[in-house]
Short mmCIF file of C-alpha atoms in Angstrom, two decimals:
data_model
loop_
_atom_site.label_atom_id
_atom_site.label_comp_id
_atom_site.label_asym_id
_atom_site.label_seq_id
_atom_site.Cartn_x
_atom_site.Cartn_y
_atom_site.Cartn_z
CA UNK A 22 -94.02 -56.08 -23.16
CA UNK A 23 -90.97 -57.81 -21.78
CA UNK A 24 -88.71 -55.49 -23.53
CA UNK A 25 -90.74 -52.29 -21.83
CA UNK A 26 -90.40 -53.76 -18.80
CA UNK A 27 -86.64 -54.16 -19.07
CA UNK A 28 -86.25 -50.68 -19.35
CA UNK A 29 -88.78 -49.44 -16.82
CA UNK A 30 -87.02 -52.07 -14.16
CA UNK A 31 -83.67 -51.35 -15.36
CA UNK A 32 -83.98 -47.58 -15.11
CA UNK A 33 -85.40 -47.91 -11.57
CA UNK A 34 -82.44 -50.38 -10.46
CA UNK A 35 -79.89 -48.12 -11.88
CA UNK A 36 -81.62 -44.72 -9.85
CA UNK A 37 -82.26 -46.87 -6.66
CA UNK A 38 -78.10 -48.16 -6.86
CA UNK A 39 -76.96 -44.41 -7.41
CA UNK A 40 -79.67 -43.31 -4.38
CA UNK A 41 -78.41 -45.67 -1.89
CA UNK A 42 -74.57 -45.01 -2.44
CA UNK A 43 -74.00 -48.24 -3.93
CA UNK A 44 -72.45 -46.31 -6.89
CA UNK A 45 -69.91 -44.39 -4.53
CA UNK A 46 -66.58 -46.22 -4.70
CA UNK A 47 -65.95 -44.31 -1.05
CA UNK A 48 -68.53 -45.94 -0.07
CA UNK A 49 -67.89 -49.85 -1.15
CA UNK A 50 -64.23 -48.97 0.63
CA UNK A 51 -65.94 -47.52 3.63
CA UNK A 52 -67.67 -51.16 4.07
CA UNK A 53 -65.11 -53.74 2.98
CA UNK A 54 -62.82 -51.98 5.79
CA UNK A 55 -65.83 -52.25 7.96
CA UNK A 56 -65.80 -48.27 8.81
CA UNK A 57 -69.38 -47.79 7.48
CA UNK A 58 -72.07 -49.99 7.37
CA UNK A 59 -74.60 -48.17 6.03
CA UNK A 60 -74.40 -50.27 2.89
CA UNK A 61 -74.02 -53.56 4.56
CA UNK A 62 -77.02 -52.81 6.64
CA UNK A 63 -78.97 -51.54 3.68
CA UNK A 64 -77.91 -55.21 1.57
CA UNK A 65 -79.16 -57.25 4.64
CA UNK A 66 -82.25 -55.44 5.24
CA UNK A 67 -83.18 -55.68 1.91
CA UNK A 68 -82.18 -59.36 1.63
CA UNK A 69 -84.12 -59.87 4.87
CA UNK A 70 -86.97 -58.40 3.53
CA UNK A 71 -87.55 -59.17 -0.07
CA UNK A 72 -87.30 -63.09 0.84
CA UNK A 73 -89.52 -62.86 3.21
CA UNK A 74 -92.18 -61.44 0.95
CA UNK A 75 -91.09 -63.53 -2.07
CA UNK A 76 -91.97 -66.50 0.26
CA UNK A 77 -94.44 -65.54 1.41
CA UNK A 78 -96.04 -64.43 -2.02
CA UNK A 79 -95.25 -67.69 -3.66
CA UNK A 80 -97.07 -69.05 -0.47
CA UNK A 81 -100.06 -67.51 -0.73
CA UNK A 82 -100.46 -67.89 -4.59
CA UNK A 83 -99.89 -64.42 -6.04
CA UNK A 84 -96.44 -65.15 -6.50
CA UNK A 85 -95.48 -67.41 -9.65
CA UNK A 86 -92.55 -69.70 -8.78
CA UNK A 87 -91.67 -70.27 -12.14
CA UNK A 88 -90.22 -66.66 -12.41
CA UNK A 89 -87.44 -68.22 -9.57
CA UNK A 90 -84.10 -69.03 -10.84
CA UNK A 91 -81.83 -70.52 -8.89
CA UNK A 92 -78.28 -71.04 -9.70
CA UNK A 93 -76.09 -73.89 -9.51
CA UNK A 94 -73.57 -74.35 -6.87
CA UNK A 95 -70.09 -75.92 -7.68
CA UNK A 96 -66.91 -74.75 -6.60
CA UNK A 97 -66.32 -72.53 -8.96
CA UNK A 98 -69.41 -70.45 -7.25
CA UNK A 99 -66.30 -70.05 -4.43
CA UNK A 100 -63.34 -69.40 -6.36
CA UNK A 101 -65.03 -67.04 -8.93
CA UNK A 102 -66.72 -65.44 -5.55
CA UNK A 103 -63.17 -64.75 -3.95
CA UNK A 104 -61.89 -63.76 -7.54
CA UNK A 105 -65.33 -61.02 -7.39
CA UNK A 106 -64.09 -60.12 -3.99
CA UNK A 107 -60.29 -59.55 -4.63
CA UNK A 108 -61.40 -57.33 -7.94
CA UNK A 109 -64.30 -55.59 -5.68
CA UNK A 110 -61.80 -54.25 -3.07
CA UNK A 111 -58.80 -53.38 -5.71
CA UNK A 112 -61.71 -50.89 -7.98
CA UNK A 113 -64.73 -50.45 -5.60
CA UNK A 114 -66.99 -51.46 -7.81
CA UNK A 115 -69.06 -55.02 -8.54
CA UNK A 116 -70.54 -55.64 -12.32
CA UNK A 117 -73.72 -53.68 -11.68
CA UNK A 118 -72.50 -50.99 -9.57
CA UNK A 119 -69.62 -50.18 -11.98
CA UNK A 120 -72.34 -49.68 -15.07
CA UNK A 121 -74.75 -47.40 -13.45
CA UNK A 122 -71.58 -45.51 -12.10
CA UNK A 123 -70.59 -45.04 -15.61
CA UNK A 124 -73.88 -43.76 -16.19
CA UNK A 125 -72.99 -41.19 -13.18
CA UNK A 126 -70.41 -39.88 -15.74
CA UNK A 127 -67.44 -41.10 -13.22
CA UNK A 128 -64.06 -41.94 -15.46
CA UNK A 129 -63.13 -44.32 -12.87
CA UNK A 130 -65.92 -46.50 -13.72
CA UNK A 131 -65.62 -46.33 -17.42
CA UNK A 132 -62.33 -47.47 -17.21
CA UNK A 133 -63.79 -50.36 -15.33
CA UNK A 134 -66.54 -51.32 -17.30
CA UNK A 135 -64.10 -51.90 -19.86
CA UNK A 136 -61.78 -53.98 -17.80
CA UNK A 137 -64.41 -56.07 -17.03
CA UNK A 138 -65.16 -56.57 -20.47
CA UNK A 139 -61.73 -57.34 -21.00
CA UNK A 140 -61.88 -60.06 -18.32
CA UNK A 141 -65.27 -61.29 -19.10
CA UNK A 142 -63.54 -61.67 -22.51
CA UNK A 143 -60.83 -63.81 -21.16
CA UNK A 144 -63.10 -65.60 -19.04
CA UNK A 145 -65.17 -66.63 -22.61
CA UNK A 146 -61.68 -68.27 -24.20
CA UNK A 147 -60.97 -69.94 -21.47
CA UNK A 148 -64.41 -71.19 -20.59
CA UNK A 149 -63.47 -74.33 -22.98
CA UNK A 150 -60.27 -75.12 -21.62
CA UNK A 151 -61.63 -75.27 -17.74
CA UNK A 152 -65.25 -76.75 -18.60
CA UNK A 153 -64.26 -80.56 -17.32
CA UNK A 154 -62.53 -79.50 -14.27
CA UNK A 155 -63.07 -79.75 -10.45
CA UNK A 156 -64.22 -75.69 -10.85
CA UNK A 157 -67.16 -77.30 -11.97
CA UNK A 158 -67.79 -80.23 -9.72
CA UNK A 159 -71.37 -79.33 -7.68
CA UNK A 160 -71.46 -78.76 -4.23
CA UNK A 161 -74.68 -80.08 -2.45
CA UNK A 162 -76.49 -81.35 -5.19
CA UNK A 163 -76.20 -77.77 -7.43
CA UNK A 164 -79.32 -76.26 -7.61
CA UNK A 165 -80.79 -76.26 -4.41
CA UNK A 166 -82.18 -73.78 -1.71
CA UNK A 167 -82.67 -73.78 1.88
CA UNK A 168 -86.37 -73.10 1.74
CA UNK A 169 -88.31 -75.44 -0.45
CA UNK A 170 -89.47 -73.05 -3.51
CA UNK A 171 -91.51 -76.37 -5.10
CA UNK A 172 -89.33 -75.89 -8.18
CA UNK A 173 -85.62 -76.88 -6.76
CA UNK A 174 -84.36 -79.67 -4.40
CA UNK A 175 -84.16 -78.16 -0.65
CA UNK A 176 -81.73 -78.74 1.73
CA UNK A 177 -84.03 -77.75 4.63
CA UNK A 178 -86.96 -80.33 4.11
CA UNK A 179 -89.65 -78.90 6.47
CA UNK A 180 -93.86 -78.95 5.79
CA UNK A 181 -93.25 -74.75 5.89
CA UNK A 182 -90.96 -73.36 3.96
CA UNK A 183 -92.51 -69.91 4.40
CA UNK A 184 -90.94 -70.42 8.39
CA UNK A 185 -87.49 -71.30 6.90
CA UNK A 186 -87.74 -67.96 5.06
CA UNK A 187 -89.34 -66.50 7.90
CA UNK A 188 -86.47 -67.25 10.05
CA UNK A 189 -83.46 -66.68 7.63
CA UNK A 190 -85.22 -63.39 6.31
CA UNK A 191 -86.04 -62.05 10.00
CA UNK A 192 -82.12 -63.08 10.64
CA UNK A 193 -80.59 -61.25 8.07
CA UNK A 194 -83.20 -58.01 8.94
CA UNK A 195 -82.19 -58.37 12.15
CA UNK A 196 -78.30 -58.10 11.60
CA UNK A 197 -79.59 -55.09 9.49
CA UNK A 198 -81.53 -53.45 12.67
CA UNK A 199 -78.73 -54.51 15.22
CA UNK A 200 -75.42 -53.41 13.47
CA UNK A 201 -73.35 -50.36 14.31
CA UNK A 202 -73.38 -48.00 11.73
CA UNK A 203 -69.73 -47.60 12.70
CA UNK A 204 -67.29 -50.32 13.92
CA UNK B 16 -71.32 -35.55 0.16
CA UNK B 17 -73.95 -36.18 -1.86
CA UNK B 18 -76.92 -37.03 -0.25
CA UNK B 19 -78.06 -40.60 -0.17
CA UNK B 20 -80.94 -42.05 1.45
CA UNK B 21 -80.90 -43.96 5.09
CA UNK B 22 -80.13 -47.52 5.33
CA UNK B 23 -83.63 -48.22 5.96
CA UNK B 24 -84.98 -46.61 3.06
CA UNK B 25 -82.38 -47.91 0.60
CA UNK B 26 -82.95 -51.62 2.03
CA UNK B 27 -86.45 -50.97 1.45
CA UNK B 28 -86.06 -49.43 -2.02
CA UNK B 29 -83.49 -52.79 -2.89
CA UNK B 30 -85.91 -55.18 -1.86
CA UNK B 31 -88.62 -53.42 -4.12
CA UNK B 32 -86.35 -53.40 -7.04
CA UNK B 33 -85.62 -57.35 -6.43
CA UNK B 34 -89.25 -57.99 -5.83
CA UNK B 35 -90.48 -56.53 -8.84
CA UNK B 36 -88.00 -58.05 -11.08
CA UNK B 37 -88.69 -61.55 -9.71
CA UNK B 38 -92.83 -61.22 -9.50
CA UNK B 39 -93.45 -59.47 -13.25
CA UNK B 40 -89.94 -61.05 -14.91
CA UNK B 41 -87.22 -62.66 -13.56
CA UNK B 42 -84.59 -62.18 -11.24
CA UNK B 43 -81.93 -59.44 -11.42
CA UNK B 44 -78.39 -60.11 -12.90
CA UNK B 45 -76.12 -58.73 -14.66
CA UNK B 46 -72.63 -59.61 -15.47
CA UNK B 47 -73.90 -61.92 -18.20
CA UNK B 48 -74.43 -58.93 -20.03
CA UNK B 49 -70.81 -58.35 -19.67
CA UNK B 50 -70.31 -61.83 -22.12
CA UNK B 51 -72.86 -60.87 -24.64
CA UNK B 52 -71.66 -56.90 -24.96
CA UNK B 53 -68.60 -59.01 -26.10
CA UNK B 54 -70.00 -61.11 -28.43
CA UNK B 55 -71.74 -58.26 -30.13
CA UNK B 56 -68.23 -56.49 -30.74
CA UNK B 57 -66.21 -59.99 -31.29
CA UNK B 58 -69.06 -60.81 -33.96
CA UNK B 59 -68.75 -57.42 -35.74
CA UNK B 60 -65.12 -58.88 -36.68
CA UNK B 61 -65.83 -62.76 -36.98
CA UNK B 62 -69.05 -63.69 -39.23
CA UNK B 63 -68.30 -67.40 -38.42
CA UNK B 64 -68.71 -66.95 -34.59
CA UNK B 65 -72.75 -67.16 -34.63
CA UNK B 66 -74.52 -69.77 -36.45
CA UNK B 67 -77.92 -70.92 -36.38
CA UNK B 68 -78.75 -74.62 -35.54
CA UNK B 69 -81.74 -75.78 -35.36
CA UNK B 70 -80.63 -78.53 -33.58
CA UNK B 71 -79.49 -76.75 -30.49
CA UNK B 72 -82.36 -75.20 -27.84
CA UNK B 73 -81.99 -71.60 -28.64
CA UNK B 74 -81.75 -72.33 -32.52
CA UNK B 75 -78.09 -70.82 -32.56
CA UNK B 76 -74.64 -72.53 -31.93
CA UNK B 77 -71.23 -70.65 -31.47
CA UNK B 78 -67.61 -71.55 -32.12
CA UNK B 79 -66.83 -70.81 -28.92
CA UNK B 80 -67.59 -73.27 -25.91
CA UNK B 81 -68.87 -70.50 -23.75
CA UNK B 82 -71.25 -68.69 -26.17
CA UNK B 83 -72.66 -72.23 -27.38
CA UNK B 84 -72.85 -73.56 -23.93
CA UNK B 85 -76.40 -74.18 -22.86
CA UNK B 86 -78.04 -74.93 -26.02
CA UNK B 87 -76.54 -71.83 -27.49
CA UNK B 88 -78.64 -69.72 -24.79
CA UNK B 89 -75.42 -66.70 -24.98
CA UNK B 90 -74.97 -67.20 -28.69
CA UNK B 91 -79.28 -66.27 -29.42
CA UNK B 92 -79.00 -63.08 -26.87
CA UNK B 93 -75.50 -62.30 -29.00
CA UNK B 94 -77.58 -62.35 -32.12
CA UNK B 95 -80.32 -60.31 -30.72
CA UNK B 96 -79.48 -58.10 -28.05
CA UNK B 97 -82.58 -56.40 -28.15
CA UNK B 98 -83.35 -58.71 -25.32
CA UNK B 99 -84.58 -58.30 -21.75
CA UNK B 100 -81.05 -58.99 -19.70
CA UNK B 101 -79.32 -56.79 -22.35
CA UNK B 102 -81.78 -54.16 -22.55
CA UNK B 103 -81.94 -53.74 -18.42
CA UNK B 104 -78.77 -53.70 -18.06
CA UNK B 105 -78.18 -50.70 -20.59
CA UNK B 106 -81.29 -49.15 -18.87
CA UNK B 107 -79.58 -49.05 -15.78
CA UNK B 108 -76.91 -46.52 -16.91
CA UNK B 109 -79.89 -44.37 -17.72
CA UNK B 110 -81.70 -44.92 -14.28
CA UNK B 111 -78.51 -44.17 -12.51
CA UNK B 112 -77.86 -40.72 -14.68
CA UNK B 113 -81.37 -39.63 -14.03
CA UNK B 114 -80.33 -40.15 -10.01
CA UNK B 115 -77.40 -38.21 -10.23
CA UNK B 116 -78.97 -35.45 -12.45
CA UNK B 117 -81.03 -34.70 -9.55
CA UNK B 118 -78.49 -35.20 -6.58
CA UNK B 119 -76.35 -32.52 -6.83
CA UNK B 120 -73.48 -32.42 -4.83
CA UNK B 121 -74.90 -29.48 -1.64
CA UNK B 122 -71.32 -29.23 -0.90
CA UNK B 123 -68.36 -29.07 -2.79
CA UNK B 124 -67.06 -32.56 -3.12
CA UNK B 125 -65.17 -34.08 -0.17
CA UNK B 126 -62.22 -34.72 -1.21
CA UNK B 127 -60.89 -35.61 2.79
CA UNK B 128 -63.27 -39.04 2.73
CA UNK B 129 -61.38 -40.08 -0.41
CA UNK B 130 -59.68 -42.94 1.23
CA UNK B 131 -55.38 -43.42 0.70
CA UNK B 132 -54.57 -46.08 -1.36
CA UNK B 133 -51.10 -47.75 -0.53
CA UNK B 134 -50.09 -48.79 -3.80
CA UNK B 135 -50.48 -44.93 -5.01
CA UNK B 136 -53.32 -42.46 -5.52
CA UNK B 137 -51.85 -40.72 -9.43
CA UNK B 138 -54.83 -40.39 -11.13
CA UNK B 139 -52.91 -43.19 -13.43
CA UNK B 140 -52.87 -45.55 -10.36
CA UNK B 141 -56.52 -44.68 -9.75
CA UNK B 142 -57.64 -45.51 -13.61
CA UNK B 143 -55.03 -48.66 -13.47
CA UNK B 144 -56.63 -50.07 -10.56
CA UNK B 145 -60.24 -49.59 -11.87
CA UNK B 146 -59.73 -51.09 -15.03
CA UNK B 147 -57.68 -54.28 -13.43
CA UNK B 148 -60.19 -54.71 -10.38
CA UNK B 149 -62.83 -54.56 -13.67
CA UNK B 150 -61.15 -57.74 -15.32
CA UNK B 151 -60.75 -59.45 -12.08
CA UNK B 152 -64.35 -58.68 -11.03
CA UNK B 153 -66.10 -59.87 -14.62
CA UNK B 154 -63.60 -62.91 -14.97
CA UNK B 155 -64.59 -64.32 -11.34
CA UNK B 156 -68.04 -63.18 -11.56
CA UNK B 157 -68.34 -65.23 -14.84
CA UNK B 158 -66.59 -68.20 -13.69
CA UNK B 159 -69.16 -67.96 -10.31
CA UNK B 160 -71.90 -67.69 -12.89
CA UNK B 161 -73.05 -64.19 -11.23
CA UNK B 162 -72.13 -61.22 -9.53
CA UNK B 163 -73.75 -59.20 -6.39
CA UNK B 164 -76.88 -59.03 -8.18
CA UNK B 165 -77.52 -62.39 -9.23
CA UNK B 166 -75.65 -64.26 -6.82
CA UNK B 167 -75.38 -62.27 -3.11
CA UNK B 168 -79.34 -60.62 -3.67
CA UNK B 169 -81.37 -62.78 -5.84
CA UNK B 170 -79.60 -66.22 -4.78
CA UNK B 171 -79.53 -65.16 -0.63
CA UNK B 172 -83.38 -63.66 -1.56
CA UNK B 173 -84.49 -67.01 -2.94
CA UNK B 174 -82.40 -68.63 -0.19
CA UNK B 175 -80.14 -70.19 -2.81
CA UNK B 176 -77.28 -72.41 -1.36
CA UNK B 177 -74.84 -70.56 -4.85
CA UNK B 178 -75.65 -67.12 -2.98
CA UNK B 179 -74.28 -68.36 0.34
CA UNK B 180 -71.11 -69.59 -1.03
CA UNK B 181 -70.61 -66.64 -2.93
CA UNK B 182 -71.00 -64.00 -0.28
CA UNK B 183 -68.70 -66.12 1.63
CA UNK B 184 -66.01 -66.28 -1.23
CA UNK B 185 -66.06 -62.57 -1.75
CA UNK B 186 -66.34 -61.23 1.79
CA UNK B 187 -63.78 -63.36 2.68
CA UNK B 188 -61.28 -62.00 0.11
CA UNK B 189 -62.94 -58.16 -0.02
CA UNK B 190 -62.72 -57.45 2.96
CA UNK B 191 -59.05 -58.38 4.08
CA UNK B 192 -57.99 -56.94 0.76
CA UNK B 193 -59.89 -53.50 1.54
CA UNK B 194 -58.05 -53.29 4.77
CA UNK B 195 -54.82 -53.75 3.66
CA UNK B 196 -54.90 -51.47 0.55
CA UNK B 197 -57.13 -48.75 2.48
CA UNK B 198 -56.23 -49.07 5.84
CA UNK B 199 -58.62 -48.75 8.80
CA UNK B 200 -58.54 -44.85 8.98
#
């Protein structure tokens, strides 16, 4: 069941990334030099949203918070985030933009898939040599949330957490609403 | 220009996607996959790298730290990548084909929009570029533990402090770094 499920979800990701322009390189420049936002606004809407609803499902019951999974933060989550972001701006493409370009048929992207397996590559014989350093030391307590999910430590200890999400969800949407499609 | 759809509908369409994934599954990620497409080829040349252990959690240990780093979780999706990450993933290329298939280009492509890079725009620069932004992307995504997906959607959506940091990190470097090899116009 699982494995039919991977591919129905997976297909649908892939088609909704190409739909939205995610898998344009022209794009992912045209945002990181903040001359069209379309994307941005279309990431924040849907971050906006689909936390809201998560929340809300999880607070209402039909929602299973065991499916969450919330990562650790240490500062590594930082330098490997900058790292993303230097790489991001150099080929215009992140991990899972980059593999359902390739599936586009763009060379470009090819070409970067396999870089990035190169590097994920490096990344794995190194992993050993870097495991006991201050890249891993956690920052606020690792896994934790703002919103209390029941399942992880939150930072934000309120009775609701459906009106933490509220409010950080109904930020980010209205960013989304509010910025220029153009700076 | 191909067409895409409006902000609003592609937020709306992103959010679905995350939803679903999270309600019926698990959340979206992906550069892991990156790692175990790896130690599918680096196996096909090293029998010794994958062992099975029934002392760790996943019942297989590796000879390399990362693979056999929680309880040898990498090392059992190496062994069988007919798994649900792996398998996503590589239905994602598919997804994304079918899109294209059916969003032909209306105009010849714009080749005007194609922004000026200042370190050269060769074909070879273009392909260089792509394939060392690709190393740089996977190696910091890895040591981040997650990309856009996991990180920046399903972190932020689950209002996870990693996500925060992340977007910060990358924004903070993409941006500036966009500028000055792209220029503002």
């Amino acid at each position: 069941m699982k494995i039919i499920l991977a591919l129905i979800l997976g297909t649908l990701f892939g088609f909704v990334l190409q739909r939205v322009g995610a898998t344009d390189s022209r794009k992912i420049w045209g945002m990181l030099t903040l001359r069209d936002l379309h994307l941005a606004k279309a990431i924040l809407f849907a971050i906006g949203v689909s936390s809201i609803v998560l929340f809300a499902g999880m607070s209402i019951g039909i929602i299973d918070a065991g499916h969450l999974s919330v990562k650790s933060s240490y500062n590594g989550v930082i330098v490997g985030g900058m790292l993303l972001g230097l790489g991001w701006a150099i080929a215009g493409y992140c991990p899972g933009t980059g593999v359902a370009a390739m599936g586009e048929g763009k060379p470009d992207a090819f070409v970067y898939v396999l870089g990035g397996l190169a590097g994920a590559f490096l990344y794995t014989l190194s992993y050993g040599a870097i495991a006991d350093s201050w890249l891993f030391s956690p920052i606020g307590g690792g896994k934790v949330t703002l919103a209390a999910t029941g399942e992880y430590s939150a930072l934000i200890a309120t009775p609701s957490a459906m009106l933490v999400a509220l409010v950080l969800g109904g930020l980010f949407a209205a960013f989304a609403v509010l910025a220029p499609k153009k700076i | 220009m191909r067409q895409y759809w409006s902000w609003i509908t592609s937020g709306t369409a992103l959010a679905i996607c995350f939803l679903l994934a999270v309600i019926l599954v698990k959340p979206i990620g992906v550069s892991t996959q990156f790692v175990i497409a790896d130690g599918v080829l680096w196996s096909l040349f090293d029998d010794s790298l994958i062992t099975t252990d029934t002392d760790s959690k996943s019942g297989y240990a590796s000879t390399n730290a990362y693979l056999d780093k929680s309880g040898g979780k990498y090392a059992a999706a190496v062994e069988n990548p007919i798994n649900y990450s792996f398998l996503f993933v590589l239905a994602m290329i598919f997804g994304a084909w079918l899109a294209s298939r059916f969003n032909r280009p209306t105009t010849p492509p714009d080749t005007a929009s194609q922004p000026v890079c200042r370190l050269g725009d060769q074909r070879s620069a273009r392909l260089l570029r792509a394939f060392i932004g690709g190393a740089i992307v996977l190696f910091g995504a890895r040591l981040a533990g997650g990309c856009t997906s996991g990180h920046m959607m399903s972190g932020m959506m689950q209002t996870s402090l990693s996500g925060y940091l992340f977007a910060a990190g990358a924004f903070a470097v993409a941006v500036p770094t966009a500028i000055f090899l792209y220029g503002r116009r």
